[in-house]
Coordinates of C-alpha atoms in Angstrom, one line a residue:
X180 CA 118.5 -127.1 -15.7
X181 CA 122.1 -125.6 -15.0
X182 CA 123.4 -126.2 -18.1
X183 CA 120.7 -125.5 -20.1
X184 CA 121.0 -122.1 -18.5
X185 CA 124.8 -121.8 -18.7
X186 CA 124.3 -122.5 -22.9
X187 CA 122.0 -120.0 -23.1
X188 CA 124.8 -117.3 -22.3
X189 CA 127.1 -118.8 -24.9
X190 CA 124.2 -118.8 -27.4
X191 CA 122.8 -115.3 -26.4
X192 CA 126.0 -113.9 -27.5
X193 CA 126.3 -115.2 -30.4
X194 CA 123.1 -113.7 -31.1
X195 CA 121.6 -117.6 -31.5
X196 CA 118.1 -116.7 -30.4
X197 CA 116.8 -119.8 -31.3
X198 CA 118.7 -122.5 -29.4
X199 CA 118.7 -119.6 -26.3
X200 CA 114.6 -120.1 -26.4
X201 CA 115.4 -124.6 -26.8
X202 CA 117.3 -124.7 -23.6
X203 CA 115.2 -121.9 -21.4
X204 CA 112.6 -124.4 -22.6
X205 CA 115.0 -127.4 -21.5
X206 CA 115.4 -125.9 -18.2
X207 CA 111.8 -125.2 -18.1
X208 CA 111.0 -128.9 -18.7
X209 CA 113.2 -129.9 -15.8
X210 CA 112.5 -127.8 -13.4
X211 CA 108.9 -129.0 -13.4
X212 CA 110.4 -132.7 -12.9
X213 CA 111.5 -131.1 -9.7
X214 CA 108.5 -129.5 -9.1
X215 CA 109.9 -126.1 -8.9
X216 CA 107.1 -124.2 -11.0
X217 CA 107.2 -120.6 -10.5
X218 CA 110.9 -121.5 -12.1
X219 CA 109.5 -123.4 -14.7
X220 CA 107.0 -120.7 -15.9
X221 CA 109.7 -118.1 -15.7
X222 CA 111.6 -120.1 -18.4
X223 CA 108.6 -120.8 -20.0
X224 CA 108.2 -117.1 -20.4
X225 CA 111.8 -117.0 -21.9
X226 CA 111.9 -119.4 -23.6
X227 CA 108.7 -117.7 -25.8
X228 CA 110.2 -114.3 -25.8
X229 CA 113.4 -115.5 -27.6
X230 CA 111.5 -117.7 -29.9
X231 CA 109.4 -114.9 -30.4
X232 CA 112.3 -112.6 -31.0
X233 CA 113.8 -114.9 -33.2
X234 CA 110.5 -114.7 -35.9
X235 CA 109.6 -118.8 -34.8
X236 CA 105.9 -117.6 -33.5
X237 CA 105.0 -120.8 -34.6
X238 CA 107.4 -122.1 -31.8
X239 CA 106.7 -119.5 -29.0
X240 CA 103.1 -120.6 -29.0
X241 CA 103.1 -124.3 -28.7
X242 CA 105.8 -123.2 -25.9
X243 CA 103.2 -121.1 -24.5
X244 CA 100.8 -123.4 -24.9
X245 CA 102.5 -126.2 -23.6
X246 CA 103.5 -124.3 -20.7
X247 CA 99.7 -123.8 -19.8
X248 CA 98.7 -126.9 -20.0
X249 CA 101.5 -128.0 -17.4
X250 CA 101.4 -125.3 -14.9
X251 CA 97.5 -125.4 -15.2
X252 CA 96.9 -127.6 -11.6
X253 CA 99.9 -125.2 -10.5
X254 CA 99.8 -121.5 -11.0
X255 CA 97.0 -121.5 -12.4
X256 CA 96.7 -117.1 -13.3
X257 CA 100.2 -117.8 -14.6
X258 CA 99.1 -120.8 -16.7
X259 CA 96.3 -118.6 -18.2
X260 CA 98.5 -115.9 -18.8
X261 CA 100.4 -118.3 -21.1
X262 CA 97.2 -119.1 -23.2
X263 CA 96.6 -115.1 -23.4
X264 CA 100.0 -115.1 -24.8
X265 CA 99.7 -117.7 -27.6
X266 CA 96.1 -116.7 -28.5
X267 CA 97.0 -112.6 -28.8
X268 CA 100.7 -114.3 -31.2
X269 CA 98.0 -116.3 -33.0
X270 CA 95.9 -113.3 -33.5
X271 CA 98.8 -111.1 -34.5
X272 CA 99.3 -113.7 -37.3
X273 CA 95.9 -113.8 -38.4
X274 CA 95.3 -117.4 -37.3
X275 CA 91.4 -116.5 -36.0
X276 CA 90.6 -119.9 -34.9
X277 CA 93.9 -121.1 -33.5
X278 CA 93.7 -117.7 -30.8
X279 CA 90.0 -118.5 -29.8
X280 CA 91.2 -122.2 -29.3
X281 CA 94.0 -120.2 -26.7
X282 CA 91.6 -117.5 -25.5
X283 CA 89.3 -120.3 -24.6
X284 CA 91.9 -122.0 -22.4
X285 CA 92.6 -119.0 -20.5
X286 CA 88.6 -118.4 -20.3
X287 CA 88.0 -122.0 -18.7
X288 CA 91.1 -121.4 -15.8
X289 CA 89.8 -117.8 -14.9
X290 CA 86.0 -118.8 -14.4
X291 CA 87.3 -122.1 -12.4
X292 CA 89.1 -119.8 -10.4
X293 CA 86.6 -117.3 -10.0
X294 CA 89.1 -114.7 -11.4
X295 CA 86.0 -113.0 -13.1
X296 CA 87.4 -109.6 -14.2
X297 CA 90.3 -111.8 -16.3
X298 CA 88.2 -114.4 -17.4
X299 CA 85.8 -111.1 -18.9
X300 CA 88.6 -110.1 -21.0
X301 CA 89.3 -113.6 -22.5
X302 CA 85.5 -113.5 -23.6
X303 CA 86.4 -110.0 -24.9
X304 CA 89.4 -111.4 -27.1
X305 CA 87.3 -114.3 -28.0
X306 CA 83.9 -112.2 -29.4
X307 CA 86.4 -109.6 -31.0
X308 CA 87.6 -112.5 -33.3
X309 CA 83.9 -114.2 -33.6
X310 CA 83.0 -110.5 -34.8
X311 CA 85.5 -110.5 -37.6
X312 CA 84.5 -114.0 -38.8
X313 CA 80.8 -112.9 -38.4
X314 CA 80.2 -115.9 -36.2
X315 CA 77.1 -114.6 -34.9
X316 CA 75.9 -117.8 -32.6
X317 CA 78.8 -117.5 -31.0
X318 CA 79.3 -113.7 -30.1
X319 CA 75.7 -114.5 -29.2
X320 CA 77.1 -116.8 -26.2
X321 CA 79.8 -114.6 -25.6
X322 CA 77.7 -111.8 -24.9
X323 CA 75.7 -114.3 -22.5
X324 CA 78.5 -115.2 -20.7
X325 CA 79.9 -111.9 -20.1
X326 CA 76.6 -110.7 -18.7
X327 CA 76.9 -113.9 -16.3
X328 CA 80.4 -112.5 -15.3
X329 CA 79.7 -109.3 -14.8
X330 CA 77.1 -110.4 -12.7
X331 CA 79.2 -112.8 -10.6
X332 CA 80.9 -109.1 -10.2
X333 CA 78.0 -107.9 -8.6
X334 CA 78.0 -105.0 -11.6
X335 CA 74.5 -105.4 -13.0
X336 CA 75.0 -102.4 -14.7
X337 CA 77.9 -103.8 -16.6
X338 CA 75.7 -107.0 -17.2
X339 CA 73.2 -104.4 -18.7
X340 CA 75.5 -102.8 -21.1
X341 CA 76.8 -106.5 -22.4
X342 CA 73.3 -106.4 -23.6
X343 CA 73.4 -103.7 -26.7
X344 CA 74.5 -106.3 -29.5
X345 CA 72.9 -109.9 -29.9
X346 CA 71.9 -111.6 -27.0
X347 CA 70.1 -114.0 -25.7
X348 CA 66.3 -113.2 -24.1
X349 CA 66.8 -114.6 -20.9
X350 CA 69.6 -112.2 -20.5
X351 CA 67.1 -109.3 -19.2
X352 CA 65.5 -111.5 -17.4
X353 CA 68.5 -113.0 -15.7
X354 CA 69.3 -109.5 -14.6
X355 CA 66.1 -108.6 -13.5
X356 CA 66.3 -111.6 -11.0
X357 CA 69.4 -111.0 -9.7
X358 CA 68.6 -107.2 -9.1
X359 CA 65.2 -108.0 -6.9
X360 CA 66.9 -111.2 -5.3
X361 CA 64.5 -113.7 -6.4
X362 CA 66.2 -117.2 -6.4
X363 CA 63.7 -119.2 -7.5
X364 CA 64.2 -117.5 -11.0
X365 CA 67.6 -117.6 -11.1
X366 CA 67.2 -121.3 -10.4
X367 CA 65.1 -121.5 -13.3
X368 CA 67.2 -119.5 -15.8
X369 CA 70.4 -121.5 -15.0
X370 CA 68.4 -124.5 -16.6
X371 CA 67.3 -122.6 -19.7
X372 CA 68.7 -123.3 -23.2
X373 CA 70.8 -120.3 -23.6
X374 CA 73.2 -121.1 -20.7
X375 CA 72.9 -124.7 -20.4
X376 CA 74.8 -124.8 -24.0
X377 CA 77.8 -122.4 -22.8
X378 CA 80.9 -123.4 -21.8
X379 CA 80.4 -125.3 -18.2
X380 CA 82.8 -123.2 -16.6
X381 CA 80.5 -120.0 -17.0
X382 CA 76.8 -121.8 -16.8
X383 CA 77.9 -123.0 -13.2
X384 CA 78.4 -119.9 -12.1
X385 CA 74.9 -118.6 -12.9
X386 CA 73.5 -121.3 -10.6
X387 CA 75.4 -119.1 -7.6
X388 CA 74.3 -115.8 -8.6
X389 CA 73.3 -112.9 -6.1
X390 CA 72.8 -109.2 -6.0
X391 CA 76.0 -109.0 -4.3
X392 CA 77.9 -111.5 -7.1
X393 CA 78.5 -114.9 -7.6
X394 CA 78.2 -116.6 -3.9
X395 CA 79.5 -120.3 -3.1
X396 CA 80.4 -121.3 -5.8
X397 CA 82.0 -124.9 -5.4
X398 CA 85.4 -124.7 -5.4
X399 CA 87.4 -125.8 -8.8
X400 CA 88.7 -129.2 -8.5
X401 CA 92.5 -129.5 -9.3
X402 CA 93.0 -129.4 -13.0
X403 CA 94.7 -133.2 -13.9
X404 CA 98.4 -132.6 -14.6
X405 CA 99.5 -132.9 -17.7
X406 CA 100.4 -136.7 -19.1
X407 CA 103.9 -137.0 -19.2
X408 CA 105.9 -140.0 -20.4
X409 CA 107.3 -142.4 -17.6
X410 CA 110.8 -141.7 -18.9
X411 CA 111.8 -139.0 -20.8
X412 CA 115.1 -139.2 -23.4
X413 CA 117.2 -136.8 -21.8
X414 CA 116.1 -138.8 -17.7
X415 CA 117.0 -142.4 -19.6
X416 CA 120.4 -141.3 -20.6
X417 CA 121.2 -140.3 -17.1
X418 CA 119.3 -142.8 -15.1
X419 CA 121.1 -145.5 -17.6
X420 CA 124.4 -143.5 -17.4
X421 CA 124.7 -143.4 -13.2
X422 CA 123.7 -147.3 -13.2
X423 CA 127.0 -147.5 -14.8
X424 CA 130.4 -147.9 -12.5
X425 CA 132.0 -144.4 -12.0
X426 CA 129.4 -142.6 -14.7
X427 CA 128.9 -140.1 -12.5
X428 CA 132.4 -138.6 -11.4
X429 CA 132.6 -139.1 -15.3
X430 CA 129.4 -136.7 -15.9
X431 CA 130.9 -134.2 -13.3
X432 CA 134.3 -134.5 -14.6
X433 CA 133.5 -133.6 -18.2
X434 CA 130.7 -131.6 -18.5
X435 CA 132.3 -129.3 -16.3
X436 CA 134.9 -128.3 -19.3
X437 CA 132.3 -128.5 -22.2
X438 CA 134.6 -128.9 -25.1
X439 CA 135.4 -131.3 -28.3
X440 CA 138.0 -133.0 -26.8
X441 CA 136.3 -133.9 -23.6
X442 CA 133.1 -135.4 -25.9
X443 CA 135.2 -137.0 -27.4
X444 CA 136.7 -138.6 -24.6
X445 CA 133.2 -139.4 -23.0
X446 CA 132.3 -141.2 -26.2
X447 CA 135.6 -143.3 -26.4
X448 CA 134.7 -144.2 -22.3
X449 CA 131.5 -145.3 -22.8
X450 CA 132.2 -147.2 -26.1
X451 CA 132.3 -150.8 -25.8
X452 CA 136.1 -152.4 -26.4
X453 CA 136.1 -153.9 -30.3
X454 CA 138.3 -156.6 -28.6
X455 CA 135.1 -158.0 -25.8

């Protein structure tokens, strides 16, 4: 992670945006290995800022994206924060579909968290887009789930306004049941159709709804940390490099002048002899 970080100075002055955003990304890659995530998201966030600056959106959203996925069982607001960030670059470029796929992420870690007021403005993002691609089944479900959210709030008045476009029946109802307290209807309404068929994150809360909000609601379960291979490229070189005798006064020794001549002379070391 060091010298990633040291390049990046070399490469930020020379006005190399690109390969400044490839080793914030680096760095960002290893500092997870060493479980250090609040650094890891804070290159993360670098790392997409110079790609971004650099015109490669393409690039700052997988980062993004990536990014999320990783940090997800971590930091979990931060992690959704990436996924806001990729879907609002994919929805500056016009690619609908590719931004709900983001803004859904981000949705699914808010309502596990019960971060309701964050996960309202993912469904916002996401209905906005389903409005310009006259989906109307889905802004039908967004408009479900956001008067779920609102109630979980404990704003029924909120819930009500959600209302005014398309929407499901059992919306009115589900407000009227929360309003006058009456849990055996809100048992029954969590099973109907409507919000059986949203996302899981968002039907489970409307099993937990009260006139005061969304009450004990089980607690999210970690989210499973991303797959990662058992050894990476870069970890192979080194692991296989300091089983070597001396490799690693050799490492210290030359990467601590990074120029030709010392490559060079770490290639010629580590080449076998043409005479064995």
């Amino acid at each position: 992670a060091v010298v990633s970080t040291q390049s990046t100075g070399y490469y930020s002055a020379a006005r190399v945006l690109f390969s400044v955003g490839k080793c914030y990304e680096a760095a960002s890659l290893c500092a997870r290995e060493l479980s250090s995530f609040e650094e890891a998201h804070q290159f993360v966030e670098l790392a997409g800022d110079y790609y971004t600056q650099n015109g490669t959106a393409s690039t700052a959203i997988s980062c993004y994206s990536k990014g999320a996925e990783a940090l997800a069982a971590h930091l979990p607001e931060k992690a959704a924060d990436l996924y806001m960030r990729a879907g609002e670059l994919e929805r500056d470029n016009e690619h609908n579909r590719e931004a709900i796929k983001c803004f859904l992420g981000a949705k699914k870690i808010f309502a596990r968290n019960k971060m309701y007021k964050e996960c309202i403005g993912a469904v916002l993002s996401s209905r906005e887009l389903y409005e310009q691609m006259e989906q109307f089944e889905h802004i039908k479900k967004c408009n479900m789930s956001l008067v779920i959210l609102h109630l979980a709030r404990g704003d029924s008045v909120a819930a009500k306004q959600s209302i005014s476009g398309d929407v499901s029946l059992a919306a009115d109802e589900l407000i009227d049941a929360v309003e006058t307290g009456d849990d055996e209807a809100i048992r029954s309404l969590s099973s109907h159709g409507d919000i059986v068929y949203l996302d899981t994150e968002i039907a489970k809360i409307a099993k937990f709804l009260t006139p005061d909000g969304a009450v004990n609601v089980p607690a999210a379960k970690g989210a499973k940390p991303a797959s990662t291979t058992k050894s990476s490229t870069a970890s192979s070189i080194f692991k296989s490099a300091g089983a070597k005798s001396g490799a690693s006064s050799q490492k210290d020794e030359l990467f601590s002048r990074p120029n030709r001549q010392n490559r060079d002379e770490l290639f010629a070391r580590s080449k076998p002899s043409e005479d064995s």
